[in-house]
């Protein structure tokens, strides 16, 4: 209570300062490229400052006169709960929306309760892009409602009631335009298919009706939708009795409501009360999705212990899954799940890469019915819990779906989780500007909410939960699953915070866990960005372990409680991944290592940390990996982690590139997907940058590393029934090899591109897994006829996924005039590109070559406002900014980006994406450190360590390639 009292005294004191002399506030200086300060103000200031701005002078005076008692009463609790307007609570929204062409007419009846301390202050709601026509206010009831003064200022509606009271009924009549950005109330369009949908997550309820849309402000909401233009309308709830347009009331925060009006057709129902809907002209692409949806629905009901149709009274008991053709957005509304079509539908002959994407996206989208709706965050700072549980549960049911009766995996979902979740998170979290999972204080502002929700938490949350389960559970106990069930039973449809999560974990701990029921160790992992690196040094008695905080730049030291698992070459056992012990600062292990013996820590790479060995131990590991027989003893997940650690340690300057690249050369004995995925992710960073020095050097690495894979499997499938993981690996390896300019790969792609019966038409029988590599390569080495052939294929392509493959491949062109025109096409309203296709083209151009990334940077900096409008709003502009940041390869590009960010008013038109731009600038600065300090070392090593037969083999392959091109 003392802390609360002090907090409010501080708020009042600061308020007086602000109101008396605003001139004393400091002027913020623009950031420079070299800055190491956080782009975020101290988050602990955010809530008080915003609260102060929301309070008028009258409110401040009343608060000064109001004594804060030792026990909170309802009024003071309400004051602190709301950031929109302290002291105000909404008990009920009754919203009526009627479509009128491309606009909507709205009427909102809102039951408002004010505290005694703030009753004289204006009523306030968030209201964005609305035209307010009339406002009536009644005391206690609408029967005595009269017109009230109002003003719409800075996206907030302020209403001054005619008389002072604590209970009002506010009636607001307004209208707003139909959006096309995939948020709020919007119209979706693709060819002859259209629909109207309402997606309010996370802060878009304010674009549909005046509201208080903070997640902790639960209220009762009723919607009426009229004249939507389609016969079928789905929402969270059932229709109200005797109505065809009004839906039953549900309780919860406004952002959890959704609606979709459509004329899609139903695919065969995957399960009872579960339905999949697709466009009328979609062919036979829903079979795999139907099977997955059925499996997930049954599995999630069991995994959560809460049947879907019993989440809340009055809900639509069915689950409607819709494949949307044009947008991809997170969807948290109950009983409706909307997923971008390429992430849910696929042809029977589709690629394994698409199947992997479909498997993951459907699983996570469906799990949001529980983790996102049934459980939702108290504030957006706690979204990591929701996101983590959603991914964690989604991985579980996806793995079950991809396990055959004999327990052999189809797509190995554990390998996917390691490479696409854990390792991807470790990479992103090494930047100094990565956000901690728990920022410590509440987040209210839209652009900060976006950065938090779309940032690293989408990877790190699930990775951290996986590690926590290893620490706290055992072979028979999934603590995270048990805690999830506890939350769903004890706190359904209630806001969730970190303490609730802690309590659920504590209540489910098995006996004799590694931390003896003390879960305080979690805090260091959650409240800080980054993670540790465990250093391993050999001694006469064994090895000594110590830890340092890891990052691509110098970071302050933090000690974590690190779960340690390990094995040695004398008794190798990579399957027992439970930690042996927890390490704080240092630890000594006493065991004898023979001269050539190795020790490997972090079994299967499941711990959220890296491992660095002394040079002698690295040499022994490399020697083991260079021998095909001993290499197979080491689990492929650890081979992937060892490579991932080595290359990132070298990138950060903590390991010589001589060791890291020797590790990379052991890939000449590698066939497994997770190891190749680690190799490609990390070596792409090196490849793109050293290409600015010499485009031909990196291909020497490819010639050395690809040997076994090319010999065993080649670039073209030998059979139609290859294992899924082999198909996935070939697609990855071929794309990397062809982009690197490896001649045998290029020759294979050229040979496959044209239809053997018509050399002006794209071959329709190119294996789906390698189409991206074939198309991209041919665009790069071919002429205008290749683009013409692909455009003709694009017109007749029935699969949106395959359309995206074609569009992305066009970005591989070296023709600067064509690339510039392709980028301009993405902001031309006359073309039929969807929002997602526009962004995919931009991303593909930015990442295809240094030349094209320069064009993409120029396009972004000169078309900023148009990009935001045509790509779908500020969230997409944020994404484009970070895509560019990842592909800025030299100091000149960085300087151009910096100039753009510093010219906000006159040139860039960034709007509230300025924070994302400043954040991206810090990423660029950190990558330039590598250019300045490490690039030459990597370049020189690769240039010196080439294959001895390089000239002869290169000459023969080049001759073969020229003959192939001549024939076409």
Coordinates of N, CA and C in Angstrom, one line a residue, residues 606-759:
X606 N 18.3 -27.8 -26.4 CA 17.0 -27.4 -25.8 C 17.1 -26.3 -24.8
X607 N 18.3 -26.1 -24.3 CA 18.5 -25.0 -23.4 C 18.6 -23.6 -24.1
X608 N 18.1 -22.6 -23.5 CA 18.1 -21.3 -24.2 C 19.5 -20.6 -23.9
X609 N 20.5 -21.1 -24.4 CA 21.8 -20.5 -24.2 C 22.8 -21.1 -25.3
X610 N 23.9 -20.5 -25.4 CA 25.0 -21.0 -26.3 C 26.1 -21.6 -25.5
X611 N 27.0 -22.4 -26.1 CA 28.1 -23.0 -25.4 C 29.4 -22.7 -26.3
X612 N 30.4 -22.2 -25.6 CA 31.7 -21.9 -26.2 C 32.7 -22.8 -25.5
X613 N 33.5 -23.5 -26.3 CA 34.5 -24.4 -25.7 C 35.9 -23.7 -25.9
X614 N 36.9 -24.1 -25.1 CA 38.2 -23.6 -25.4 C 38.7 -24.3 -26.7
X615 N 39.8 -23.7 -27.2 CA 40.2 -24.1 -28.6 C 40.5 -25.6 -28.7
X616 N 41.1 -26.2 -27.6 CA 41.4 -27.6 -27.7 C 40.1 -28.5 -27.8
X617 N 39.1 -28.1 -27.0 CA 37.9 -28.9 -27.1 C 37.1 -28.7 -28.4
X618 N 37.2 -27.4 -29.0 CA 36.6 -27.2 -30.3 C 37.4 -28.1 -31.3
X619 N 38.7 -28.2 -31.2 CA 39.4 -29.0 -32.1 C 39.0 -30.5 -32.1
X620 N 38.7 -31.0 -30.9 CA 38.3 -32.4 -30.7 C 36.9 -32.6 -31.3
X621 N 36.0 -31.6 -31.1 CA 34.7 -31.7 -31.7 C 34.7 -31.7 -33.2
X622 N 35.5 -30.8 -33.7 CA 35.7 -30.7 -35.2 C 36.2 -32.0 -35.7
X623 N 37.3 -32.6 -35.1 CA 37.8 -33.8 -35.5 C 36.8 -34.9 -35.5
X624 N 35.9 -35.0 -34.5 CA 34.8 -36.0 -34.5 C 33.8 -35.8 -35.6
X625 N 33.6 -34.5 -35.9 CA 32.6 -34.2 -37.0 C 33.2 -34.4 -38.4
X626 N 34.5 -34.4 -38.5 CA 35.1 -34.6 -39.8 C 35.2 -36.1 -40.1
X627 N 35.1 -36.9 -39.2 CA 35.1 -38.4 -39.4 C 33.6 -38.8 -39.6
X628 N 33.2 -39.3 -40.8 CA 31.8 -39.7 -41.0 C 31.3 -40.7 -40.0
X629 N 32.1 -41.6 -39.4 CA 31.6 -42.5 -38.5 C 31.3 -41.9 -37.1
X630 N 32.3 -41.2 -36.6 CA 32.1 -40.5 -35.3 C 31.1 -39.4 -35.4
X631 N 31.0 -38.8 -36.5 CA 30.0 -37.7 -36.7 C 28.6 -38.2 -36.4
X632 N 28.3 -39.4 -36.8 CA 26.9 -40.0 -36.7 C 26.6 -40.3 -35.2
X633 N 27.6 -40.4 -34.4 CA 27.4 -40.6 -32.9 C 26.7 -39.4 -32.3
X634 N 27.1 -38.2 -32.8 CA 26.6 -36.9 -32.3 C 25.2 -36.7 -32.8
X635 N 24.3 -36.4 -32.0 CA 22.9 -36.2 -32.4 C 22.8 -35.1 -33.4
X636 N 22.0 -35.2 -34.5 CA 21.9 -34.1 -35.4 C 21.4 -32.8 -34.8
X637 N 20.6 -32.8 -33.8 CA 20.2 -31.6 -33.1 C 21.5 -30.9 -32.5
X638 N 22.4 -31.7 -32.0 CA 23.6 -31.1 -31.4 C 24.6 -30.7 -32.5
X639 N 24.6 -31.4 -33.6 CA 25.4 -31.0 -34.7 C 24.9 -29.6 -35.2
X640 N 23.6 -29.5 -35.2 CA 23.0 -28.2 -35.6 C 23.4 -27.1 -34.6
X641 N 23.3 -27.4 -33.3 CA 23.5 -26.4 -32.3 C 25.0 -26.0 -32.2
X642 N 25.9 -27.0 -32.4 CA 27.3 -26.7 -32.4 C 27.6 -25.7 -33.5
X643 N 27.1 -26.0 -34.7 CA 27.4 -25.1 -35.8 C 26.8 -23.7 -35.6
X644 N 25.5 -23.7 -35.1 CA 24.8 -22.4 -34.8 C 25.6 -21.6 -33.8
X645 N 26.1 -22.3 -32.7 CA 26.8 -21.6 -31.7 C 28.1 -21.1 -32.2
X646 N 28.9 -21.9 -33.0 CA 30.2 -21.5 -33.5 C 30.1 -20.3 -34.4
X647 N 29.2 -20.3 -35.3 CA 29.1 -19.2 -36.3 C 28.6 -17.9 -35.6
X648 N 27.7 -18.0 -34.6 CA 27.3 -16.8 -33.9 C 28.3 -16.3 -32.9
X649 N 29.0 -17.2 -32.3 CA 30.1 -16.7 -31.5 C 31.2 -16.0 -32.3
X650 N 31.5 -16.5 -33.5 CA 32.4 -15.8 -34.3 C 31.9 -14.5 -34.8
X651 N 30.6 -14.5 -35.1 CA 29.9 -13.2 -35.5 C 30.1 -12.1 -34.4
X652 N 30.0 -12.6 -33.2 CA 30.0 -11.7 -32.0 C 31.5 -11.4 -31.6
X653 N 32.5 -12.0 -32.3 CA 33.9 -11.7 -31.9 C 34.3 -12.5 -30.7
X654 N 33.6 -13.6 -30.4 CA 34.0 -14.4 -29.2 C 34.7 -15.7 -29.6
X655 N 34.8 -15.9 -30.9 CA 35.5 -17.2 -31.4 C 36.1 -16.8 -32.7
X656 N 37.3 -17.4 -33.0 CA 38.0 -17.1 -34.2 C 37.2 -17.8 -35.4
X657 N 37.2 -17.1 -36.5 CA 36.5 -17.6 -37.7 C 37.2 -18.9 -38.2
X658 N 38.5 -19.0 -37.8 CA 39.2 -20.3 -38.2 C 38.5 -21.5 -37.7
X659 N 38.0 -21.4 -36.4 CA 37.3 -22.5 -35.8 C 35.9 -22.6 -36.4
X660 N 35.2 -21.5 -36.4 CA 33.8 -21.5 -36.9 C 33.7 -22.0 -38.3
X661 N 34.6 -21.6 -39.2 CA 34.4 -22.0 -40.6 C 35.0 -23.4 -40.8
X662 N 35.9 -23.9 -40.0 CA 36.3 -25.3 -40.0 C 35.1 -26.1 -39.6
X663 N 34.3 -25.6 -38.6 CA 33.0 -26.3 -38.2 C 32.1 -26.4 -39.4
X664 N 32.0 -25.2 -40.1 CA 31.1 -25.2 -41.3 C 31.6 -26.2 -42.4
X665 N 32.9 -26.3 -42.6 CA 33.3 -27.2 -43.6 C 33.0 -28.7 -43.3
X666 N 32.7 -29.0 -42.1 CA 32.4 -30.4 -41.8 C 31.0 -30.8 -42.4
X667 N 30.3 -29.8 -42.9 CA 29.0 -30.0 -43.6 C 29.2 -30.9 -44.9
X668 N 30.4 -31.1 -45.3 CA 30.7 -32.0 -46.5 C 30.3 -33.4 -46.1
X669 N 30.0 -33.7 -44.9 CA 29.6 -35.0 -44.5 C 28.1 -35.0 -44.0
X670 N 27.4 -34.0 -44.2 CA 26.1 -33.8 -43.6 C 24.9 -34.0 -44.6
X671 N 23.8 -34.7 -44.1 CA 22.6 -34.9 -44.9 C 21.4 -34.4 -44.1
X672 N 21.4 -34.2 -42.8 CA 20.2 -33.9 -42.0 C 19.8 -32.5 -42.1
X673 N 18.4 -32.3 -42.1 CA 17.8 -31.0 -42.2 C 18.2 -30.0 -41.2
X674 N 18.1 -30.3 -39.9 CA 18.4 -29.3 -38.9 C 19.8 -28.7 -39.0
X675 N 20.8 -29.5 -39.4 CA 22.1 -29.0 -39.5 C 22.2 -28.1 -40.7
X676 N 21.6 -28.5 -41.8 CA 21.6 -27.6 -43.0 C 20.9 -26.3 -42.7
X677 N 19.8 -26.4 -42.0 CA 19.1 -25.2 -41.7 C 19.9 -24.2 -40.9
X678 N 20.7 -24.7 -39.9 CA 21.6 -23.9 -39.1 C 22.7 -23.3 -40.0
X679 N 23.2 -24.1 -40.9 CA 24.2 -23.6 -41.8 C 23.7 -22.5 -42.7
X680 N 22.6 -22.7 -43.4 CA 22.1 -21.8 -44.3 C 21.7 -20.5 -43.6
X681 N 21.1 -20.5 -42.5 CA 20.7 -19.3 -41.8 C 21.9 -18.4 -41.5
X682 N 23.0 -19.0 -41.0 CA 24.1 -18.3 -40.6 C 25.1 -17.9 -41.7
X683 N 25.2 -18.8 -42.7 CA 26.1 -18.5 -43.8 C 25.5 -17.5 -44.8
X684 N 24.2 -17.4 -44.8 CA 23.6 -16.4 -45.6 C 24.0 -15.0 -45.2
X685 N 24.1 -14.8 -43.9 CA 24.6 -13.5 -43.4 C 26.0 -13.2 -43.9
X686 N 26.9 -14.2 -43.9 CA 28.2 -14.1 -44.4 C 28.2 -13.9 -45.9
X687 N 27.5 -14.7 -46.6 CA 27.4 -14.7 -48.1 C 27.1 -13.3 -48.6
X688 N 26.0 -12.8 -48.1 CA 25.5 -11.5 -48.6 C 26.5 -10.4 -48.4
X689 N 27.2 -10.4 -47.3 CA 28.1 -9.3 -47.0 C 29.5 -9.4 -47.7
X690 N 30.0 -10.6 -47.8 CA 31.3 -10.7 -48.5 C 31.1 -10.6 -50.0
X691 N 29.9 -10.8 -50.5 CA 29.6 -10.6 -51.9 C 29.9 -9.1 -52.3
X692 N 29.8 -8.2 -51.3 CA 30.1 -6.8 -51.7 C 31.6 -6.6 -51.9
X693 N 32.4 -7.6 -51.5 CA 33.9 -7.5 -51.8 C 34.2 -8.3 -53.1
X694 N 33.6 -9.5 -53.2 CA 33.8 -10.3 -54.4 C 32.7 -11.4 -54.4
X695 N 31.9 -11.3 -55.5 CA 30.7 -12.2 -55.6 C 31.1 -13.6 -55.8
X696 N 32.3 -13.9 -56.2 CA 32.7 -15.2 -56.6 C 33.3 -16.0 -55.5
X697 N 33.6 -15.4 -54.4 CA 34.4 -16.1 -53.3 C 33.5 -17.1 -52.6
X698 N 32.3 -16.7 -52.2 CA 31.5 -17.6 -51.3 C 31.2 -19.0 -52.0
X699 N 31.2 -19.0 -53.3 CA 30.8 -20.3 -53.9 C 31.8 -21.4 -53.6
X700 N 33.0 -21.0 -53.2 CA 34.0 -21.9 -52.8 C 33.6 -22.7 -51.5
X701 N 32.9 -22.0 -50.6 CA 32.3 -22.7 -49.4 C 31.3 -23.8 -49.9
X702 N 30.5 -23.4 -50.8 CA 29.4 -24.3 -51.3 C 30.0 -25.5 -51.9
X703 N 31.0 -25.3 -52.7 CA 31.7 -26.5 -53.4 C 32.2 -27.5 -52.3
X704 N 32.8 -26.9 -51.2 CA 33.3 -27.8 -50.2 C 32.2 -28.5 -49.4
X705 N 31.2 -27.8 -49.0 CA 30.2 -28.3 -48.1 C 29.1 -29.1 -48.7
X706 N 28.9 -29.0 -49.9 CA 27.7 -29.7 -50.5 C 28.0 -31.1 -51.1
X707 N 29.3 -31.5 -50.9 CA 29.7 -32.7 -51.6 C 28.9 -33.9 -51.4
X708 N 28.7 -34.3 -50.1 CA 28.0 -35.5 -49.8 C 26.5 -35.4 -50.2
X709 N 25.9 -34.3 -49.9 CA 24.5 -34.1 -50.3 C 24.3 -34.2 -51.8
X710 N 25.1 -33.6 -52.5 CA 25.0 -33.7 -54.0 C 25.2 -35.1 -54.5
X711 N 26.2 -35.8 -53.9 CA 26.4 -37.2 -54.3 C 25.3 -38.1 -54.0
X712 N 24.8 -38.0 -52.8 CA 23.7 -38.9 -52.3 C 22.4 -38.6 -52.9
X713 N 22.0 -37.3 -53.0 CA 20.6 -37.0 -53.3 C 20.5 -36.1 -54.6
X714 N 21.5 -35.3 -54.9 CA 21.4 -34.4 -56.0 C 20.3 -33.4 -55.9
X715 N 20.1 -32.6 -57.0 CA 19.2 -31.5 -57.0 C 17.8 -31.9 -57.5
X716 N 17.7 -33.0 -58.2 CA 16.4 -33.5 -58.7 C 16.0 -34.8 -58.1
X717 N 14.8 -34.9 -57.6 CA 14.3 -36.1 -56.9 C 14.4 -37.3 -57.8
X718 N 14.9 -38.4 -57.2 CA 15.0 -39.7 -58.0 C 13.7 -40.5 -58.0
X719 N 12.8 -40.2 -57.0 CA 11.6 -40.9 -56.8 C 10.5 -40.0 -56.3
X720 N 9.3 -40.3 -56.6 CA 8.1 -39.5 -56.2 C 7.8 -39.6 -54.7
X721 N 8.4 -40.6 -54.0 CA 8.0 -41.0 -52.7 C 9.1 -40.8 -51.7
X722 N 9.9 -39.7 -51.9 CA 11.0 -39.5 -50.9 C 10.5 -39.1 -49.6
X723 N 11.2 -39.3 -48.5 CA 10.8 -38.9 -47.2 C 10.7 -37.4 -47.1
X724 N 9.7 -36.9 -46.3 CA 9.5 -35.5 -46.2 C 10.7 -34.7 -45.8
X725 N 11.5 -35.2 -44.8 CA 12.6 -34.4 -44.4 C 13.7 -34.3 -45.4
X726 N 13.8 -35.3 -46.3 CA 14.7 -35.2 -47.4 C 14.3 -34.1 -48.4
X727 N 13.0 -34.1 -48.7 CA 12.5 -33.1 -49.6 C 12.6 -31.7 -49.1
X728 N 12.4 -31.6 -47.8 CA 12.6 -30.3 -47.2 C 14.1 -29.8 -47.2
X729 N 15.0 -30.8 -47.0 CA 16.4 -30.5 -47.0 C 16.9 -30.1 -48.4
X730 N 16.4 -30.8 -49.4 CA 16.8 -30.5 -50.8 C 16.4 -29.1 -51.2
X731 N 15.2 -28.8 -50.9 CA 14.7 -27.4 -51.2 C 15.6 -26.4 -50.6
X732 N 16.0 -26.6 -49.3 CA 16.8 -25.6 -48.6 C 18.2 -25.5 -49.2
X733 N 18.8 -26.7 -49.5 CA 20.2 -26.7 -50.0 C 20.3 -26.2 -51.4
X734 N 19.3 -26.6 -52.2 CA 19.3 -26.1 -53.6 C 19.1 -24.6 -53.7
X735 N 18.2 -24.1 -52.9 CA 18.0 -22.6 -53.0 C 19.3 -21.9 -52.6
X736 N 19.9 -22.4 -51.5 CA 21.2 -21.7 -51.1 C 22.3 -21.8 -52.1
X737 N 22.4 -23.0 -52.7 CA 23.5 -23.3 -53.6 C 23.3 -22.5 -54.9
X738 N 22.1 -22.4 -55.4 CA 21.8 -21.7 -56.6 C 22.0 -20.2 -56.4
X739 N 21.5 -19.6 -55.3 CA 21.7 -18.2 -55.0 C 23.1 -17.9 -54.9
X740 N 23.9 -18.8 -54.4 CA 25.4 -18.6 -54.3 C 26.1 -18.7 -55.6
X741 N 25.4 -19.1 -56.7 CA 26.1 -19.3 -58.0 C 26.8 -20.5 -58.2
X742 N 26.4 -21.6 -57.5 CA 27.0 -22.9 -57.7 C 26.6 -23.5 -59.0
X743 N 27.5 -23.7 -59.9 CA 27.2 -24.0 -61.3 C 26.3 -25.2 -61.5
X744 N 26.7 -26.4 -60.8 CA 25.8 -27.6 -61.0 C 24.4 -27.3 -60.6
X745 N 24.2 -26.5 -59.6 CA 22.8 -26.2 -59.2 C 22.1 -25.3 -60.2
X746 N 22.8 -24.3 -60.7 CA 22.3 -23.5 -61.8 C 21.9 -24.3 -63.0
X747 N 22.8 -25.2 -63.4 CA 22.6 -26.0 -64.6 C 21.3 -26.9 -64.4
X748 N 21.1 -27.4 -63.2 CA 20.0 -28.3 -63.0 C 18.7 -27.4 -63.0
X749 N 18.7 -26.2 -62.5 CA 17.6 -25.4 -62.6 C 17.2 -25.0 -64.0
X750 N 18.2 -24.6 -64.8 CA 18.0 -24.2 -66.1 C 17.4 -25.3 -66.9
X751 N 17.9 -26.5 -66.7 CA 17.4 -27.7 -67.4 C 16.0 -28.0 -67.1
X752 N 15.5 -27.7 -65.9 CA 14.1 -28.0 -65.5 C 13.1 -27.0 -65.9
X753 N 13.5 -25.7 -66.2 CA 12.5 -24.6 -66.2 C 11.5 -24.7 -67.3
X754 N 11.9 -24.9 -68.5 CA 10.9 -24.9 -69.6 C 10.2 -26.2 -69.8
X755 N 9.0 -26.2 -70.3 CA 8.3 -27.4 -70.7 C 9.0 -28.1 -71.8
X756 N 9.3 -29.3 -71.7 CA 10.0 -30.0 -72.8 C 9.3 -30.0 -74.1
X757 N 8.0 -29.8 -74.1 CA 7.2 -29.8 -75.4 C 7.0 -28.4 -75.9
X758 N 7.3 -27.4 -75.1 CA 7.1 -26.0 -75.5 C 8.1 -25.1 -74.7
X759 N 9.2 -24.7 -75.4 CA 10.3 -24.0 -74.7 C 9.9 -22.5 -74.4

